[in-house]
Amino acid sequence: RSVYDDQPNAHQKFMENLDACIRNHDREIEKMCNFHHQGFVDAITELLKVRANAEKLKVQVTDTNRRLQDSGKEVIAQTEEIIRCRVQQRNITTVVEKLQLCLPVLEMYSKLKEQMNVKRYYSALKTMEQLENLYLPRVSQYRFCQIMMENLPKLREEIKEISMSDLKDFLESIRKHSDKIGETAMKQAQQQKTFSTTLQKQNNVNYGRNMHLGKNRIWESKNEITLKRTFEEEDEHEEEVLTVQDLVDFSPVYRCLHIYSVLGDGEIFENYYRKQRRKQARLVLQPQSSMHETVEGYRRYFSQIVGFFVVEDHILHVTQGLVTKTYTDELWNMALSKIIAVLRTHSSYCSDPDLVLELKNLIVVFADTLQGYGFPVNRLFDLLFEIRDQYNETLLKKWSGLFRDIFEADNYSPIPVANEEEYKIVISKFPFQDPELDKQCFPKKLPMSQSVPQIYIQVKEFIYASLKFSESLHRSSTEIDDMLRKSTNLLLTRTLSSCLQNLIKKPHIGLTELVQIIINTTHLEQACKYLEDFITNITSVSQVTVHTARLYGLSTFKDARHGAEGEIYTKLNQKIDEFIQIADYDWTMSESDGRASGYLMDLINFLRSTFQVFTHLPGKVAQTACMSACQHLSTSLMQMLLDSELKQISMGAIQQFNLDVIQCELFASSEPVPGFQGDTLQLAFIDLRQLLDLFMVWDWSTYLADYGQPTSKYLRVSPSTALALLEKMKDTSKKNNIFAQFRKNDRDKQKLIETVVKQLRSLVNGMSQHT
C-alpha cells in the first residue's frame, strides 16, 4: 500500500526489494538442487556396480544349471530303462493270464470248425451252444470273440445252406442261362415292335392331325393292335420261354420249398431265396467296364436283365408265396434305378452318334419286352429323353468337325459358274435367288463361296440325323417338331457360331477372307427360313402353331458378322502399324525432300486397294472400316511426332511430316469408300492439321490470344501438345545454332521460342491447378 503513497521513489524501492527477494529464492532453489543432485549421481553409480555383479551372478547360475543337467542325464536314462522293463514284465504277466483265459475258447472254436469239416452238424450245433452260453461271455470284451459271435449265426445258416445244394445248382443254372432266356424274349418283343412300326407307318398320313390327344391315349392308339396280338399269342410266347427254361430244372425249388414249409422254416427259405436272387440281380445289373464300346455289350447286358425277370415272373405264377408281386416290384424298382444309372453313365462315354442311336433302339426293345411282363417302364422312356440330349451332343461334336473341315477347305472366293448346268447344280444344293445375277450372261460368279451350300447341306443332314432318334418314342408330331427345332437351334447358335468365331480368329484369315465370311453369313441367314420350311415338311406341323419355335439364325450369323467386322478393323490397324514401323524419318534434316515419304505412299496404295475389295460389303461396314483406319493412322502419326524417346525435331522434319499428312488428307478427300458426307473423313486428321499449321506458319500470337475461345483457329491443339513439340524444336535450335547468339535474327527467334515456351508452361500449369 505504501507504493501508492506520495513518498518520493516509493515505486523504485519496492522494485529493488522485490528483486532482492527473488535472488534469495533463486539461491535457495539452487542449493536444494545441488544437494539432491549428488544423491542421484551416487544412486546411479551404485546401480552400475550392481549390474556388473548381477551379470556375474547370471553366468554362475547358468553354468551351475548346465552342470546339474549333465550330471542328471545318466540318472534319467537309467530310470527310464527301469520303467520300461517293469512295464514289459507287467504286460507279459497280463498276456499270459489272458491267453490262459482265451485258450479254451479257441480250442472249442477249433473243435467246431473240425466238426463242420467232417459234417458232424449236430455236434457242431452243441459246440456252438456251449460257446455262446459258457465260453464266449468270459472273453466277450475281445474283438476276435465278437467276430466269433458274428460267425456263429453264419455257421448255422451254412448248415441250412448245405441242405440246399440242389437249390444252389438251380440258381447257378439260372444265372448261366438268363442271357439266352432274355435274348429269346427280346426277339419276340422285336417282332411285335416291327408289327407296331408297320402299323404306325400305315397311319402316318393322319399322324399330324390325330396326335392332339394325351400321351396315354397316344400310346393306346398306336399299340392297340400290337397289344391285342400280344394277348392272343401269350400262350405261345410262354411256351417258347419255357422251352428255353427247360435247360434248367425247377424241381429243386419246389422240393426245398416243401421241406422248409413242413419244418416250419418256410419264411427262412423264402428270405434266403430272395436274398440270393437279389445278389444275382446285383451281379446281372453290374455292367462291364467296356460295355459302352460296342452294341453287343449293351445287348448282352439287357438280355441278362430280361432273362432274370422272366424267371422271377415264372416263379411268381407257379409257386405260392415264394415271391410276391410286392417283392418283384421292389426288385424291379431297385434294378430300374441301377439300370438308369448305368445307362446314364455309360452313354455319356459314347462319342459315336450311330452307337447312341443303336443304344436307343435296344432300350426301346428292352422296355417293350418288360412292359409285356407287367413291369412299369415309364422311367426308361424318360431316360431316352436324356440320352436324346446326349445323342444331340454327339451330333453337335461330329458336325463341329464337319464344319471345321468345310471352312478349312474353302477358298473364300465367289463360286464361278460357267454354264446353266453348273448354276442349277449349285441352286439345287442351296436356295439362292438374285434377279440381277440371273440377267447376267455366263460365265458368272455367285457372291457366296463354296462353303455356304456345303454348310446348308450339312444342316439338313443334321436335321435328318436328329429325326432318327425321335422314331418309336411315342411322341406327337408337334413334340417331334419342337425337338428338331431346338436341336437345330443348338447347332446354329453354339456349334456353327463357335466354328465361325474360331475361324475369324485364325491368323491365316486375311481381309479378303473376312469380307467373304461376312457375305457368306448374310446368305446363310437368309436361308434359315428355308430350313424352317424343311422341318415343317418333315413333321407336317404348321409354322403358325403357337408353340412352334423359330430358328435363331438371325442372331447367330449377326454375331458372326460383327466378329468378322471387328476383326477387319483390327487387321487394318495392325497393317497400318506395320507400315508405321518401317517409317525412317531424319528428325534433324535442314529441309524436306519435297515429296511424301515412300512408306506412307505404300500405305495409302494398300488402303485404296483394300477398300476396293470392300465394295461387296454393306456400306456401313466399309465406311466404319475406312473411318477407323483413318483415325488409327492419324493417332499413330501423332504418337510418332510426340514420342517421348524423340528428343529433337528440326523445322525441315516438320515440313516433311506436313507433306505426309497432306497425302493422308488427299486420300481422305478422294472418297475411297462412297457414302461419306462432306469432309467427314478429313476430320480424322484435323488434330494433326491444326498442330502442323501452327508450326508451319509460326502463328503463336494468334494461338495464345485465341486460346480457350470456341472460334479459335487452333481449337484442337492443346497447350501440352504444343509445348512438347516446341521443346523438341527448342533443343534442336540450340544444338544446330551454336553461334546463333552472334546473329540478331537467330537470337530473336530463340528468345521468341523461350517466351512462347514459358507462356505454354503457364497455361499447362494453370490447367493442372484448375483440375
Coordinates of C-alpha atoms in Angstrom, one line a residue, residues 9-529:
N9 CA 11.0 7.0 -5.1
A10 CA 8.5 4.6 -3.4
H11 CA 7.9 2.6 -6.5
Q12 CA 11.6 2.2 -7.2
K13 CA 12.3 1.0 -3.7
F14 CA 9.5 -1.5 -4.0
M15 CA 11.0 -3.0 -7.1
E16 CA 14.5 -3.2 -5.6
N17 CA 13.1 -5.1 -2.6
L18 CA 11.2 -7.4 -4.9
D19 CA 14.4 -8.2 -6.9
A20 CA 16.3 -8.9 -3.8
C21 CA 13.7 -11.3 -2.6
I22 CA 13.7 -13.1 -6.0
R23 CA 17.5 -13.5 -5.8
N24 CA 17.2 -15.0 -2.4
H25 CA 14.7 -17.6 -3.6
D26 CA 16.9 -18.5 -6.6
R27 CA 19.8 -19.2 -4.4
E28 CA 17.7 -21.4 -2.2
I29 CA 16.4 -23.3 -5.2
E30 CA 20.0 -23.8 -6.5
K31 CA 21.2 -25.0 -3.1
M32 CA 18.4 -27.6 -2.9
C33 CA 19.1 -28.9 -6.4
N34 CA 22.8 -29.1 -5.8
F35 CA 22.1 -31.1 -2.6
H36 CA 19.8 -33.7 -4.2
H37 CA 21.9 -34.0 -7.4
Q38 CA 24.8 -35.5 -5.6
G39 CA 22.5 -38.2 -4.2
F40 CA 21.1 -39.0 -7.6
V41 CA 24.6 -39.4 -9.0
D42 CA 25.6 -41.7 -6.2
A43 CA 22.5 -43.9 -6.8
I44 CA 23.4 -44.3 -10.5
T45 CA 26.9 -45.2 -9.6
E46 CA 25.7 -47.9 -7.2
L47 CA 23.3 -49.2 -9.8
L48 CA 26.1 -49.6 -12.3
K49 CA 28.1 -51.6 -9.8
V50 CA 25.1 -53.8 -9.1
R51 CA 24.6 -54.5 -12.8
A52 CA 28.2 -55.9 -13.1
N53 CA 27.6 -58.2 -10.1
A54 CA 24.2 -59.3 -11.5
E55 CA 25.8 -60.3 -14.8
K56 CA 28.4 -62.4 -13.0
L57 CA 25.7 -64.0 -10.9
K58 CA 23.7 -64.9 -14.1
V59 CA 26.7 -66.5 -15.6
Q60 CA 27.4 -68.5 -12.5
V61 CA 23.7 -69.7 -12.2
T62 CA 23.7 -70.7 -15.9
D63 CA 26.9 -72.7 -15.5
T64 CA 25.6 -74.4 -12.4
N65 CA 22.4 -75.4 -14.2
R66 CA 24.2 -76.8 -17.1
R67 CA 26.5 -78.9 -15.0
L68 CA 23.5 -80.1 -13.0
Q69 CA 21.7 -81.2 -16.2
D70 CA 24.7 -83.0 -17.5
S71 CA 25.1 -84.9 -14.2
G72 CA 21.4 -85.9 -14.2
K73 CA 21.2 -87.3 -17.8
E74 CA 22.7 -90.7 -16.9
V75 CA 20.3 -91.0 -13.9
I76 CA 17.3 -90.2 -16.1
A77 CA 18.3 -92.8 -18.7
Q78 CA 18.7 -95.5 -16.1
T79 CA 15.4 -94.6 -14.5
E80 CA 13.6 -94.8 -17.9
E81 CA 15.2 -98.2 -18.6
I82 CA 13.9 -99.5 -15.3
I83 CA 10.4 -98.2 -16.0
R84 CA 10.4 -99.8 -19.5
C85 CA 11.5 -103.2 -18.1
R86 CA 8.8 -103.1 -15.4
V87 CA 6.2 -102.3 -18.0
Q88 CA 7.3 -105.2 -20.1
Q89 CA 7.1 -107.6 -17.1
R90 CA 3.6 -106.4 -16.3
N91 CA 2.5 -106.8 -19.9
I92 CA 3.9 -110.3 -20.1
T93 CA 2.1 -111.3 -17.0
T94 CA -1.1 -109.8 -18.3
V95 CA -0.8 -111.6 -21.7
V96 CA -0.1 -114.9 -20.0
E97 CA -3.2 -114.5 -17.9
K98 CA -5.4 -113.5 -20.8
L99 CA -4.1 -116.3 -23.1
Q100 CA -4.9 -118.9 -20.4
L101 CA -8.4 -117.4 -20.3
C102 CA -8.8 -117.4 -24.1
L103 CA -7.3 -120.8 -24.9
P104 CA -10.4 -122.8 -24.0
V105 CA -12.5 -120.6 -26.3
L106 CA -10.0 -121.0 -29.2
E107 CA -9.9 -124.8 -28.6
M108 CA -13.7 -125.0 -28.6
Y109 CA -13.9 -122.9 -31.8
S110 CA -11.3 -125.1 -33.4
K111 CA -13.3 -128.1 -32.4
L112 CA -16.4 -126.5 -34.0
K113 CA -14.6 -126.0 -37.3
E114 CA -13.3 -129.6 -37.3
Q115 CA -16.9 -130.8 -36.7
M116 CA -18.1 -128.7 -39.6
N117 CA -15.4 -130.1 -41.9
V118 CA -16.3 -133.7 -41.1
K119 CA -20.1 -132.8 -41.5
R120 CA -21.0 -133.6 -37.8
Y121 CA -23.6 -130.8 -37.8
Y122 CA -25.5 -131.9 -34.7
S123 CA -22.3 -131.9 -32.6
A124 CA -21.3 -128.6 -34.1
L125 CA -24.6 -127.1 -33.0
K126 CA -24.0 -128.3 -29.4
T127 CA -20.5 -126.9 -29.5
M128 CA -21.9 -123.6 -30.7
E129 CA -24.4 -123.6 -27.8
Q130 CA -21.5 -124.2 -25.3
L131 CA -19.5 -121.4 -26.9
E132 CA -22.4 -118.9 -26.7
N133 CA -23.5 -119.8 -23.2
L134 CA -20.3 -120.7 -21.4
Y135 CA -17.0 -119.7 -23.0
L136 CA -17.6 -116.6 -25.1
P137 CA -19.2 -114.5 -22.2
R138 CA -15.8 -114.8 -20.3
V139 CA -13.9 -113.1 -23.1
S140 CA -16.6 -111.1 -24.7
Q141 CA -14.5 -107.9 -24.5
Y142 CA -12.1 -109.0 -27.2
R143 CA -12.6 -108.3 -30.9
F144 CA -11.9 -111.9 -32.0
C145 CA -14.8 -113.0 -29.7
Q146 CA -17.1 -110.5 -31.4
I147 CA -16.1 -112.0 -34.8
M148 CA -16.8 -115.5 -33.5
M149 CA -20.2 -114.4 -32.2
E150 CA -21.0 -112.9 -35.6
N151 CA -19.8 -116.0 -37.4
L152 CA -21.9 -118.4 -35.3
P153 CA -25.2 -117.4 -36.9
K154 CA -23.5 -117.6 -40.3
L155 CA -22.4 -121.1 -39.4
R156 CA -26.0 -122.1 -38.6
E157 CA -27.1 -120.6 -41.9
E158 CA -24.3 -122.5 -43.6
I159 CA -25.7 -125.8 -42.2
K160 CA -29.0 -124.9 -43.7
E161 CA -27.5 -123.8 -47.0
I162 CA -25.7 -127.2 -47.3
S163 CA -29.1 -128.9 -47.3
M164 CA -30.0 -126.6 -50.2
S165 CA -27.2 -127.8 -52.6
D166 CA -29.8 -128.6 -55.2
L167 CA -31.2 -125.1 -54.9
K168 CA -27.7 -123.7 -55.4
D169 CA -27.3 -125.7 -58.6
F170 CA -30.6 -124.3 -59.8
L171 CA -29.6 -120.8 -59.1
E172 CA -26.3 -121.3 -60.9
S173 CA -28.1 -122.8 -63.9
I174 CA -30.4 -119.8 -63.9
R175 CA -27.5 -117.4 -63.8
K176 CA -25.8 -119.1 -66.7
H177 CA -28.9 -119.3 -69.0
S178 CA -30.5 -115.9 -68.1
D179 CA -29.0 -114.2 -71.2
K180 CA -30.4 -116.9 -73.5
I181 CA -33.9 -116.6 -71.9
G182 CA -33.7 -112.8 -72.2
E183 CA -32.5 -112.9 -75.8
T184 CA -35.5 -115.1 -76.8
A185 CA -37.9 -112.8 -75.0
M186 CA -36.4 -109.7 -76.7
K187 CA -36.6 -111.3 -80.1
Q188 CA -40.3 -111.8 -79.6
A189 CA -40.7 -108.2 -78.5
Q190 CA -38.8 -107.1 -81.5
Q191 CA -41.2 -108.9 -83.8
Q192 CA -44.1 -107.2 -82.1
K193 CA -42.2 -103.9 -82.4
T194 CA -41.8 -104.4 -86.1
F195 CA -45.5 -105.0 -86.5
S196 CA -46.3 -101.9 -84.4
T197 CA -43.9 -99.8 -86.6
T198 CA -45.6 -101.1 -89.7
L199 CA -49.0 -100.1 -88.3
Q200 CA -47.6 -96.7 -87.4
K201 CA -46.4 -96.1 -90.9
Q202 CA -49.8 -97.0 -92.3
N203 CA -51.4 -94.4 -90.1
N204 CA -48.7 -91.8 -90.7
V205 CA -50.9 -89.9 -93.1
N206 CA -53.2 -88.8 -90.3
Y207 CA -50.4 -88.7 -87.7
G208 CA -50.0 -84.9 -87.5
R209 CA -53.8 -84.4 -87.3
N210 CA -54.7 -87.1 -84.8
M211 CA -51.9 -86.5 -82.3
H212 CA -53.7 -83.9 -80.2
L213 CA -54.6 -86.5 -77.5
G214 CA -52.6 -87.1 -74.3
K215 CA -49.6 -89.4 -74.1
N216 CA -51.5 -92.3 -72.6
R217 CA -54.1 -92.1 -75.4
I218 CA -51.4 -91.8 -78.0
W219 CA -49.7 -95.0 -76.6
E220 CA -53.0 -96.8 -76.7
S221 CA -53.9 -95.7 -80.2
K222 CA -50.5 -96.7 -81.6
N223 CA -50.3 -100.0 -79.9
E224 CA -53.9 -101.2 -79.7
I225 CA -53.4 -103.9 -82.4
T226 CA -50.0 -104.9 -81.0
L227 CA -51.4 -105.4 -77.5
K228 CA -54.2 -107.5 -78.9
R229 CA -51.8 -109.7 -80.8
T230 CA -49.7 -110.0 -77.6
F231 CA -52.7 -111.3 -75.7
E232 CA -53.6 -113.7 -78.5
E233 CA -50.1 -115.1 -78.6
E234 CA -49.5 -115.1 -74.8
D235 CA -49.8 -118.9 -74.5
E236 CA -47.4 -119.4 -77.4
H237 CA -45.0 -116.9 -76.0
E238 CA -45.0 -118.5 -72.6
E239 CA -44.4 -122.0 -74.2
E240 CA -41.4 -120.6 -76.1
V241 CA -39.9 -119.1 -73.0
L242 CA -40.5 -122.3 -71.0
T243 CA -38.8 -124.3 -73.8
V244 CA -35.7 -122.2 -73.3
Q245 CA -36.1 -122.6 -69.5
D246 CA -36.1 -126.4 -69.9
L247 CA -32.4 -126.1 -69.8
V248 CA -32.9 -125.5 -66.0
D249 CA -34.9 -127.9 -63.8
F250 CA -37.3 -126.1 -61.4
S251 CA -37.9 -129.2 -59.2
P252 CA -35.2 -128.2 -56.6
V253 CA -37.2 -125.1 -55.9
Y254 CA -40.4 -127.0 -55.3
R255 CA -38.7 -129.6 -53.1
C256 CA -36.9 -127.1 -50.9
L257 CA -40.0 -125.0 -50.5
H258 CA -42.0 -128.1 -49.5
I259 CA -39.3 -129.3 -46.9
Y260 CA -38.9 -125.9 -45.3
S261 CA -42.6 -125.4 -45.2
V262 CA -43.1 -128.7 -43.4
L263 CA -40.3 -127.9 -40.9
G264 CA -41.9 -124.5 -40.2
D265 CA -39.0 -122.6 -41.7
G266 CA -40.7 -121.6 -44.9
E267 CA -40.2 -118.0 -44.2
I268 CA -36.4 -118.6 -43.8
F269 CA -36.3 -120.4 -47.1
E270 CA -38.3 -117.5 -48.8
N271 CA -35.9 -115.0 -47.3
Y272 CA -32.9 -117.0 -48.4
Y273 CA -34.2 -117.4 -51.9
R274 CA -35.0 -113.7 -52.3
K275 CA -31.6 -112.7 -50.8
Q276 CA -29.8 -114.9 -53.3
R277 CA -31.8 -113.6 -56.1
R278 CA -31.1 -110.0 -55.1
K279 CA -27.4 -110.9 -55.1
Q280 CA -27.7 -112.3 -58.6
A281 CA -29.7 -109.2 -59.6
R282 CA -26.8 -107.0 -58.5
L283 CA -24.4 -109.2 -60.5
V284 CA -26.6 -109.0 -63.5
L285 CA -27.0 -105.3 -63.1
Q286 CA -23.3 -104.8 -62.8
P287 CA -22.0 -103.7 -66.3
Q288 CA -18.7 -104.4 -67.8
S289 CA -16.2 -101.6 -68.0
S290 CA -16.0 -101.7 -71.8
M291 CA -19.8 -102.1 -72.3
H292 CA -20.2 -98.7 -74.0
E293 CA -17.7 -99.5 -76.7
T294 CA -19.9 -101.9 -78.8
V295 CA -23.6 -102.6 -79.3
E296 CA -23.1 -106.2 -78.3
G297 CA -22.1 -105.1 -74.9
Y298 CA -25.4 -103.4 -74.3
R299 CA -27.4 -106.2 -75.9
R300 CA -25.7 -108.8 -73.6
Y301 CA -26.4 -106.6 -70.6
F302 CA -30.1 -106.2 -71.5
S303 CA -30.5 -109.9 -72.3
Q304 CA -29.3 -110.9 -68.8
I305 CA -31.6 -108.5 -67.1
V306 CA -34.6 -109.6 -69.2
G307 CA -33.8 -113.3 -68.5
F308 CA -33.6 -112.6 -64.8
F309 CA -37.0 -111.0 -64.5
V310 CA -38.6 -113.6 -66.9
V311 CA -37.6 -116.3 -64.4
E312 CA -38.9 -114.2 -61.5
D313 CA -42.2 -113.8 -63.3
H314 CA -42.5 -117.5 -63.8
I315 CA -41.7 -118.2 -60.1
L316 CA -44.4 -115.7 -59.1
H317 CA -47.0 -117.6 -61.1
V318 CA -46.1 -121.2 -60.4
T319 CA -45.4 -121.0 -56.6
Q320 CA -47.5 -119.9 -53.7
G321 CA -45.8 -117.1 -51.7
L322 CA -42.1 -117.8 -52.5
V323 CA -42.1 -114.4 -54.3
T324 CA -44.8 -111.9 -54.2
K325 CA -45.9 -109.1 -56.5
T326 CA -44.6 -106.6 -54.0
Y327 CA -41.2 -108.3 -53.9
T328 CA -40.9 -108.3 -57.7
D329 CA -42.0 -104.7 -57.9
E330 CA -39.4 -103.7 -55.3
L331 CA -36.7 -105.7 -57.1
W332 CA -37.7 -104.1 -60.4
N333 CA -37.6 -100.6 -58.9
M334 CA -34.1 -101.3 -57.5
A335 CA -33.0 -102.7 -60.8
L336 CA -34.5 -99.9 -62.7
S337 CA -32.7 -97.3 -60.7
K338 CA -29.4 -99.2 -61.3
I339 CA -30.1 -99.6 -65.0
I340 CA -30.8 -95.9 -65.4
A341 CA -27.7 -95.0 -63.5
V342 CA -25.6 -97.4 -65.6
L343 CA -27.1 -96.3 -68.9
R344 CA -26.7 -92.6 -67.9
T345 CA -23.1 -93.2 -67.0
H346 CA -22.0 -95.4 -69.9
S347 CA -24.0 -93.4 -72.6
S348 CA -22.0 -90.3 -71.6
Y349 CA -18.9 -92.1 -72.9
C350 CA -20.4 -92.7 -76.3
S351 CA -19.0 -90.3 -78.8
D352 CA -20.4 -92.0 -81.9
P353 CA -23.9 -90.9 -82.7
D354 CA -24.6 -94.2 -84.5
L355 CA -23.8 -96.2 -81.4
V356 CA -26.1 -93.9 -79.3
L357 CA -28.9 -94.4 -81.9
E358 CA -28.5 -98.2 -81.7
L359 CA -28.5 -98.0 -77.9
K360 CA -31.8 -96.1 -78.1
N361 CA -33.3 -98.9 -80.2
L362 CA -32.1 -101.5 -77.7
I363 CA -33.6 -99.6 -74.8
V364 CA -37.0 -99.4 -76.7
V365 CA -37.0 -103.2 -77.3
F366 CA -35.9 -103.8 -73.7
A367 CA -38.7 -101.6 -72.3
D368 CA -41.3 -103.1 -74.6
T369 CA -40.3 -106.6 -73.5
L370 CA -40.5 -106.0 -69.8
Q371 CA -43.7 -104.0 -70.2
G372 CA -45.2 -107.1 -71.8
Y373 CA -44.5 -108.9 -68.5
G374 CA -46.2 -106.2 -66.5
F375 CA -43.2 -104.2 -65.3
P376 CA -43.6 -100.3 -65.5
V377 CA -41.1 -98.7 -67.9
N378 CA -42.0 -95.1 -67.9
R379 CA -38.7 -94.1 -66.3
L380 CA -36.8 -95.8 -69.2
F381 CA -38.7 -93.6 -71.7
D382 CA -37.8 -90.6 -69.6
L383 CA -34.2 -91.7 -69.7
L384 CA -34.4 -91.8 -73.5
F385 CA -35.0 -88.1 -73.5
E386 CA -31.8 -87.6 -71.5
I387 CA -30.0 -89.9 -74.0
R388 CA -31.6 -87.8 -76.7
D389 CA -29.7 -84.8 -75.3
Q390 CA -26.5 -86.9 -75.3
Y391 CA -27.2 -88.0 -78.9
N392 CA -27.6 -84.4 -79.9
E393 CA -24.3 -83.6 -78.1
T394 CA -22.5 -86.3 -80.1
L395 CA -24.1 -85.0 -83.3
L396 CA -23.0 -81.5 -82.4
K397 CA -19.4 -82.7 -81.9
K398 CA -19.5 -84.6 -85.2
W399 CA -20.9 -81.7 -87.1
S400 CA -18.4 -79.3 -85.4
G401 CA -15.7 -81.3 -87.1
L402 CA -17.5 -81.3 -90.4
F403 CA -17.9 -77.6 -90.2
R404 CA -14.3 -77.1 -89.5
D405 CA -13.3 -79.3 -92.4
I406 CA -15.6 -77.3 -94.7
F407 CA -14.1 -74.0 -93.5
E408 CA -10.6 -75.3 -93.9
A409 CA -11.2 -76.5 -97.5
D410 CA -13.0 -73.3 -98.6
N411 CA -11.0 -70.9 -100.9
Y412 CA -13.2 -67.9 -99.7
S413 CA -13.8 -66.8 -103.3
P414 CA -17.2 -66.4 -105.1
I415 CA -18.4 -69.6 -106.8
P416 CA -17.8 -69.5 -110.5
V417 CA -20.4 -71.0 -112.8
A418 CA -19.6 -71.5 -116.4
N419 CA -23.0 -72.5 -117.7
E420 CA -26.6 -73.1 -116.9
E421 CA -26.0 -76.7 -115.8
E422 CA -23.4 -75.7 -113.2
Y423 CA -25.7 -73.0 -112.0
K424 CA -28.6 -75.4 -111.5
I425 CA -26.3 -77.8 -109.5
V426 CA -25.5 -75.0 -107.1
I427 CA -29.1 -73.9 -106.8
S428 CA -30.2 -77.5 -106.1
K429 CA -27.9 -77.5 -103.1
F430 CA -28.6 -74.0 -101.8
P431 CA -31.7 -71.8 -102.1
F432 CA -30.2 -68.8 -103.8
Q433 CA -32.2 -66.1 -105.6
D434 CA -30.9 -63.0 -107.2
P435 CA -32.8 -61.4 -110.1
E436 CA -29.9 -59.2 -111.1
L437 CA -27.5 -62.1 -111.3
D438 CA -30.0 -64.1 -113.3
K439 CA -29.9 -61.4 -116.0
Q440 CA -26.1 -61.7 -116.4
C441 CA -24.6 -63.9 -119.0
F442 CA -22.5 -66.9 -118.4
P443 CA -19.8 -67.3 -117.1
K444 CA -20.6 -65.5 -113.9
K445 CA -20.0 -65.7 -110.2
L446 CA -22.3 -66.3 -107.3
P447 CA -21.5 -64.0 -104.3
M448 CA -21.0 -66.7 -101.7
S449 CA -18.1 -69.1 -101.5
Q450 CA -18.2 -72.9 -101.8
S451 CA -18.7 -73.4 -98.0
V452 CA -22.2 -71.9 -98.0
P453 CA -24.1 -74.7 -99.9
Q454 CA -22.0 -77.3 -98.1
I455 CA -22.9 -75.8 -94.7
Y456 CA -26.6 -75.7 -95.7
I457 CA -26.5 -79.4 -96.8
Q458 CA -24.8 -80.4 -93.6
V459 CA -27.5 -78.6 -91.5
K460 CA -30.2 -80.6 -93.4
E461 CA -28.3 -83.8 -92.8
F462 CA -28.1 -82.9 -89.1
I463 CA -31.9 -82.5 -89.0
Y464 CA -32.3 -85.9 -90.6
A465 CA -29.9 -87.5 -88.1
S466 CA -31.7 -85.8 -85.2
L467 CA -35.1 -87.0 -86.5
K468 CA -33.9 -90.7 -86.4
F469 CA -33.8 -90.6 -82.6
S470 CA -37.4 -89.4 -82.3
E471 CA -38.8 -92.5 -84.0
S472 CA -40.5 -95.1 -81.8
L473 CA -40.6 -92.7 -78.8
H474 CA -44.4 -92.5 -79.0
R475 CA -44.4 -88.7 -79.3
S476 CA -46.7 -86.4 -81.2
S477 CA -45.6 -84.6 -84.4
T478 CA -45.7 -81.3 -82.5
E479 CA -43.3 -82.6 -79.9
I480 CA -41.0 -84.0 -82.6
D481 CA -41.1 -80.7 -84.4
D482 CA -40.1 -78.9 -81.2
M483 CA -37.3 -81.3 -80.7
L484 CA -35.9 -80.8 -84.2
R485 CA -36.1 -77.0 -83.9
K486 CA -34.4 -76.9 -80.6
S487 CA -31.6 -79.2 -81.7
T488 CA -31.2 -77.2 -84.9
N489 CA -31.0 -74.0 -82.9
L490 CA -28.2 -75.6 -80.8
L491 CA -26.4 -76.5 -84.0
L492 CA -26.7 -72.9 -85.2
T493 CA -26.2 -70.9 -82.0
R494 CA -23.5 -73.0 -80.4
T495 CA -21.7 -75.3 -82.9
L496 CA -21.8 -73.3 -86.1
S497 CA -21.4 -70.0 -84.2
S498 CA -18.3 -71.3 -82.4
C499 CA -16.8 -72.6 -85.6
L500 CA -17.3 -69.2 -87.2
Q501 CA -15.8 -67.3 -84.3
N502 CA -12.8 -69.6 -84.2
L503 CA -12.4 -69.3 -88.0
I504 CA -12.5 -65.5 -87.8
K505 CA -9.7 -65.5 -85.1
K506 CA -7.3 -67.7 -87.1
P507 CA -4.2 -65.9 -88.2
H508 CA -4.2 -67.1 -91.8
I509 CA -7.6 -65.4 -92.4
G510 CA -6.9 -62.1 -94.1
L511 CA -9.1 -59.1 -95.0
T512 CA -10.3 -60.7 -98.3
E513 CA -11.4 -63.9 -96.4
L514 CA -13.1 -61.8 -93.7
V515 CA -15.1 -59.9 -96.4
Q516 CA -16.2 -63.2 -97.9
I517 CA -17.1 -64.6 -94.5
I518 CA -19.4 -61.6 -94.0
I519 CA -21.1 -62.2 -97.3
N520 CA -21.4 -65.9 -96.6
T521 CA -23.1 -65.3 -93.2
T522 CA -25.6 -63.0 -94.9
H523 CA -26.7 -65.7 -97.3
L524 CA -26.8 -68.4 -94.6
E525 CA -29.0 -66.1 -92.6
Q526 CA -31.4 -65.7 -95.5
A527 CA -31.5 -69.5 -95.9
C528 CA -32.8 -70.0 -92.4
K529 CA -36.4 -69.6 -93.5

